[in-house]
């Protein structure tokens, strides 16, 4: 059965792969599962039909058969459980990969989101100049700790896993800020993730929604 995911009809990031359909697409590409995409507008997201799938009126959602899921982390976890390739067979290594998925979303990402809120939504506030360096330092603390743990290894726990997929996607949110560049091993880690063929296919597919042009590999396909 082919799953259907939802994505922005018009992503505010203009196809830079920052919206949360990106990790879901990436996971599906990693495991070789074809998928359909239903594009939704901001207003359609808030309508009852979409809220039946996603109580918070957001993307992404994932439907396959009679299963409907929301929350990108839960969707990636589901994909990783249903297919080989994103979670190790060994039970302990599998638990550690899942641990890194949670670490990405609940420990590393929150200060990065705070930074986006301050930068994009609070730059006209009187306290902006005081708050920005505080939030930046919170990000630096997490990046420093993550950088120390990663060291000179390619991935967080030996082979690439769903934990790396979520962590790379979270760190990508820092693209364009100099914060990530302060940690060369983390910059290289993100570049390694982005160099994966599955990442590129996922990125191209969501970019094509913005440009209105099919990805090169699909040109001429019926
Ligand atoms: N915790 C949920 C998950 O992981 O699935 C969060 C889902 C979520 O935040 N969805 C956002 C959404 O639907 C899109 S991804 N927002 C519409 C709304 O709430 O009304 C977040 C996002 C949006 C845009 C950018 N960007 O432009 O860079 C980056 C990330």
Tab-separated table of C-alpha atoms and ligand atoms in Angstrom:
chain	number	residue	atom	x	y	z
A	1	UNK	CA	0.000	0.000	0.000
A	2	UNK	CA	1.297	3.443	-0.878
A	3	UNK	CA	1.171	5.919	2.007
A	4	UNK	CA	-0.022	9.477	1.532
A	5	UNK	CA	1.632	12.323	3.382
A	6	UNK	CA	0.605	15.952	3.603
A	7	UNK	CA	2.870	18.909	2.907
A	8	UNK	CA	2.537	22.676	2.510
A	9	UNK	CA	0.981	23.793	-0.747
A	10	UNK	CA	3.219	26.849	-0.405
A	11	UNK	CA	6.047	26.328	2.032
A	12	UNK	CA	7.243	29.545	3.668
A	13	UNK	CA	10.832	28.312	3.261
A	14	UNK	CA	10.474	28.355	-0.545
A	15	UNK	CA	11.497	24.714	-0.871
A	16	UNK	CA	14.559	24.708	1.367
A	17	UNK	CA	13.384	21.519	3.050
A	18	UNK	CA	12.887	22.997	6.493
A	19	UNK	CA	9.222	22.053	6.861
A	20	UNK	CA	8.522	18.804	8.624
A	21	UNK	CA	7.373	16.833	5.639
A	22	UNK	CA	11.114	16.766	4.778
A	23	UNK	CA	12.194	14.162	7.403
A	24	UNK	CA	9.174	12.040	6.501
A	25	UNK	CA	10.030	12.181	2.795
A	26	UNK	CA	13.673	11.465	3.623
A	27	UNK	CA	12.755	8.407	5.727
A	28	UNK	CA	10.494	7.077	2.973
A	29	UNK	CA	13.276	7.550	0.430
A	30	UNK	CA	15.835	5.839	2.690
A	31	UNK	CA	13.698	2.712	2.918
A	32	UNK	CA	12.636	2.805	-0.737
A	33	UNK	CA	8.931	3.242	-0.041
A	34	UNK	CA	7.068	5.204	-2.753
A	35	UNK	CA	4.535	7.700	-1.434
A	36	UNK	CA	1.872	10.126	-2.533
A	37	UNK	CA	1.691	13.710	-1.354
A	38	UNK	CA	-1.447	15.739	-0.732
A	39	UNK	CA	-0.656	19.437	-0.656
A	40	UNK	CA	-2.644	21.539	1.773
A	41	UNK	CA	-3.105	25.277	2.060
A	42	UNK	CA	-2.860	27.117	5.383
A	43	UNK	CA	-6.635	27.518	5.457
A	44	UNK	CA	-7.356	23.868	4.550
A	45	UNK	CA	-5.089	22.803	7.423
A	46	UNK	CA	-7.471	24.398	9.871
A	47	UNK	CA	-10.614	22.820	8.421
A	48	UNK	CA	-12.403	19.897	10.041
A	49	UNK	CA	-11.354	17.383	7.376
A	50	UNK	CA	-7.669	18.005	8.025
A	51	UNK	CA	-8.108	18.353	11.789
A	52	UNK	CA	-9.622	14.872	11.805
A	53	UNK	CA	-6.155	13.720	10.756
A	54	UNK	CA	-4.147	16.303	12.680
A	55	UNK	CA	-5.766	17.782	15.782
A	56	UNK	CA	-3.370	20.746	15.744
A	57	UNK	CA	-4.142	21.637	12.134
A	58	UNK	CA	-0.584	21.168	10.853
A	59	UNK	CA	1.477	19.177	8.391
A	60	UNK	CA	2.800	16.542	8.042
A	61	UNK	CA	0.323	13.704	8.324
A	62	UNK	CA	0.741	10.148	7.129
A	63	UNK	CA	-2.005	7.768	6.043
A	64	UNK	CA	-1.684	4.170	5.037
A	65	UNK	CA	-4.645	1.794	5.000
A	66	UNK	CA	-6.688	2.598	8.101
A	67	UNK	CA	-3.724	4.087	9.977
A	68	UNK	CA	-3.434	7.873	10.233
A	69	UNK	CA	-0.529	9.501	12.038
A	70	UNK	CA	0.679	13.022	12.774
A	71	UNK	CA	3.962	14.225	14.398
A	72	UNK	CA	6.993	13.927	12.149
A	73	UNK	CA	9.000	12.032	14.781
A	74	UNK	CA	6.258	9.447	15.251
A	75	UNK	CA	5.851	9.087	11.498
A	76	UNK	CA	9.583	8.568	10.931
A	77	UNK	CA	9.630	6.067	13.800
A	78	UNK	CA	6.704	4.177	12.239
A	79	UNK	CA	8.433	4.085	8.846
A	80	UNK	CA	11.642	2.896	10.492
A	81	UNK	CA	9.792	0.131	12.320
A	82	UNK	CA	7.955	-1.080	9.211
A	83	UNK	CA	10.979	-1.235	6.911
A	84	UNK	CA	14.599	-2.274	7.139
A	85	UNK	CA	17.291	0.369	6.901
A	86	UNK	CA	16.664	3.017	9.540
A	87	UNK	CA	16.874	1.069	12.804
A	88	UNK	CA	19.522	-1.522	13.674
A	89	UNK	CA	18.503	-5.156	14.204
A	90	UNK	CA	20.376	-5.390	17.498
A	91	UNK	CA	17.897	-4.507	20.277
A	92	UNK	CA	20.272	-2.269	22.244
A	93	UNK	CA	21.530	-0.427	19.190
A	94	UNK	CA	17.903	-0.009	18.117
A	95	UNK	CA	17.010	1.563	21.475
A	96	UNK	CA	19.973	3.912	21.175
A	97	UNK	CA	18.899	4.980	17.681
A	98	UNK	CA	15.408	5.745	19.045
A	99	UNK	CA	17.025	7.625	21.932
A	100	UNK	CA	18.814	9.866	19.411
A	101	UNK	CA	15.535	10.571	17.627
A	102	UNK	CA	14.120	11.838	20.918
A	103	UNK	CA	17.322	13.739	21.712
A	104	UNK	CA	17.100	15.532	18.373
A	105	UNK	CA	13.501	16.612	18.868
A	106	UNK	CA	13.319	17.209	22.594
A	107	UNK	CA	16.832	18.289	23.610
A	108	UNK	CA	18.636	19.803	20.611
A	109	UNK	CA	15.753	21.348	18.681
A	110	UNK	CA	13.973	23.456	21.355
A	111	UNK	CA	16.645	26.189	21.649
A	112	UNK	CA	16.923	26.253	17.836
A	113	UNK	CA	13.192	26.930	17.604
A	114	UNK	CA	13.503	29.630	20.282
A	115	UNK	CA	16.204	31.200	18.125
A	116	UNK	CA	13.899	31.207	15.086
A	117	UNK	CA	11.130	32.792	17.140
A	118	UNK	CA	13.430	35.528	18.420
A	119	UNK	CA	14.974	36.152	14.991
A	120	UNK	CA	11.827	36.160	12.870
A	121	UNK	CA	9.035	37.154	15.233
A	122	UNK	CA	10.601	39.220	17.995
A	123	UNK	CA	13.204	41.352	16.233
A	124	UNK	CA	11.139	44.499	16.830
A	125	UNK	CA	10.833	43.941	20.573
A	126	UNK	CA	12.713	46.156	22.995
A	127	UNK	CA	14.408	43.174	24.604
A	128	UNK	CA	15.494	41.557	21.303
A	129	UNK	CA	19.168	42.612	21.662
A	130	UNK	CA	19.380	41.144	25.179
A	131	UNK	CA	17.517	37.923	24.409
A	132	UNK	CA	19.264	36.902	21.177
A	133	UNK	CA	22.711	36.165	22.718
A	134	UNK	CA	21.082	34.232	25.562
A	135	UNK	CA	19.282	31.963	23.115
A	136	UNK	CA	22.412	31.642	20.962
A	137	UNK	CA	24.381	30.500	24.005
A	138	UNK	CA	21.752	27.860	24.767
A	139	UNK	CA	22.192	26.522	21.242
A	140	UNK	CA	25.989	26.618	21.605
A	141	UNK	CA	25.783	24.549	24.787
A	142	UNK	CA	23.825	21.836	23.018
A	143	UNK	CA	26.000	21.947	19.901
A	144	UNK	CA	29.130	21.770	22.002
A	145	UNK	CA	27.840	18.703	23.847
A	146	UNK	CA	26.681	17.059	20.635
A	147	UNK	CA	29.962	17.878	18.924
A	148	UNK	CA	31.897	16.295	21.796
A	149	UNK	CA	29.827	13.133	21.577
A	150	UNK	CA	30.046	12.844	17.792
A	151	UNK	CA	33.803	13.406	17.800
A	152	UNK	CA	35.311	12.291	14.520
A	153	UNK	CA	32.767	9.568	13.804
A	154	UNK	CA	30.436	9.694	10.813
A	155	UNK	CA	27.174	8.996	12.660
A	156	UNK	CA	25.941	9.138	16.234
A	157	UNK	CA	26.010	5.389	16.915
A	158	UNK	CA	27.989	3.554	14.237
A	159	UNK	CA	25.716	3.094	11.205
A	160	UNK	CA	23.375	5.812	9.893
A	161	UNK	CA	19.962	5.504	11.569
A	162	UNK	CA	16.650	7.300	12.065
A	163	UNK	CA	18.432	9.049	14.962
A	164	UNK	CA	20.882	10.648	12.530
A	165	UNK	CA	18.091	11.480	10.105
A	166	UNK	CA	16.218	13.441	12.769
A	167	UNK	CA	19.380	15.039	14.175
A	168	UNK	CA	20.655	16.182	10.765
A	169	UNK	CA	17.241	17.601	9.930
A	170	UNK	CA	17.141	19.499	13.243
A	171	UNK	CA	20.652	20.894	12.709
A	172	UNK	CA	19.709	21.956	9.179
A	173	UNK	CA	17.448	24.532	10.777
A	174	UNK	CA	20.671	26.395	11.635
A	175	UNK	CA	21.638	26.674	7.964
A	176	UNK	CA	22.399	30.270	7.198
A	177	UNK	CA	23.407	31.102	10.777
A	178	UNK	CA	27.075	30.968	11.732
A	179	UNK	CA	26.308	28.862	14.820
A	180	UNK	CA	26.707	25.515	13.091
A	181	UNK	CA	29.949	26.603	11.404
A	182	UNK	CA	31.505	27.027	14.855
A	183	UNK	CA	31.467	23.206	15.064
A	184	UNK	CA	33.262	21.761	12.015
A	185	UNK	CA	32.437	18.154	12.878
A	186	UNK	CA	28.724	19.008	13.104
A	187	UNK	CA	28.836	20.942	9.815
A	188	UNK	CA	30.487	17.904	8.210
A	189	UNK	CA	27.863	15.641	9.817
A	190	UNK	CA	25.042	17.677	8.287
A	191	UNK	CA	26.824	17.691	4.917
A	192	UNK	CA	27.144	13.886	5.118
A	193	UNK	CA	23.419	13.578	5.741
A	194	UNK	CA	22.597	15.954	2.907
A	195	UNK	CA	24.888	14.005	0.559
A	196	UNK	CA	22.843	10.829	0.954
A	197	UNK	CA	20.982	9.979	-2.250
A	198	UNK	CA	17.735	9.514	-0.298
A	199	UNK	CA	18.080	13.008	1.176
A	200	UNK	CA	18.611	14.468	-2.266
A	201	UNK	CA	15.548	12.721	-3.691
A	202	UNK	CA	13.423	13.943	-0.794
A	203	UNK	CA	14.815	17.468	-1.068
A	204	UNK	CA	14.226	17.611	-4.824
A	205	UNK	CA	10.670	16.360	-4.438
A	206	UNK	CA	9.696	19.045	-1.928
A	207	UNK	CA	11.591	21.726	-3.892
A	208	UNK	CA	9.589	20.747	-6.976
A	209	UNK	CA	6.413	21.712	-5.111
A	210	UNK	CA	7.777	25.236	-4.806
A	211	UNK	CA	9.216	25.568	-8.311
A	212	UNK	CA	6.330	23.734	-9.960
A	213	UNK	CA	8.881	21.708	-11.945
A	214	UNK	CA	9.234	17.922	-11.534
A	215	UNK	CA	12.594	16.692	-10.193
A	216	UNK	CA	15.061	15.906	-13.009
A	217	UNK	CA	14.883	12.155	-12.390
A	218	UNK	CA	11.114	12.207	-13.093
A	219	UNK	CA	11.316	14.273	-16.277
A	220	UNK	CA	9.864	12.284	-19.139
A	221	UNK	CA	8.409	9.674	-16.800
A	222	UNK	CA	4.753	9.000	-17.426
B	1	LIG	N1	5.685	18.638	16.240
B	1	LIG	C1	5.068	18.657	14.927
B	1	LIG	C2	5.793	17.669	14.002
B	1	LIG	O1	6.982	17.400	14.236
B	1	LIG	O2	5.175	17.140	13.071
B	1	LIG	C3	5.151	20.085	14.402
B	1	LIG	C4	4.442	20.222	13.072
B	1	LIG	C5	4.612	21.623	12.531
B	1	LIG	O3	5.224	22.502	13.173
B	1	LIG	N2	4.087	21.843	11.336
B	1	LIG	C6	4.185	23.139	10.707
B	1	LIG	C7	2.803	23.611	10.330
B	1	LIG	O4	1.985	22.869	9.857
B	1	LIG	C8	4.991	23.029	9.426
B	1	LIG	S1	6.630	22.475	9.724
B	1	LIG	N3	2.557	24.908	10.503
B	1	LIG	C9	1.324	25.523	10.110
B	1	LIG	C10	0.494	25.916	11.282
B	1	LIG	O5	0.844	25.577	12.440
B	1	LIG	O6	-0.515	26.586	11.053
B	1	LIG	C11	7.335	23.843	10.672
B	1	LIG	C12	8.066	24.755	9.759
B	1	LIG	C13	7.400	25.641	8.968
B	1	LIG	C14	8.112	26.501	8.137
B	1	LIG	C15	9.475	26.459	8.136
B	1	LIG	N4	10.208	27.352	7.301
B	1	LIG	O7	9.631	28.072	6.521
B	1	LIG	O8	11.450	27.374	7.379
B	1	LIG	C16	10.165	25.561	8.938
B	1	LIG	C17	9.432	24.696	9.761
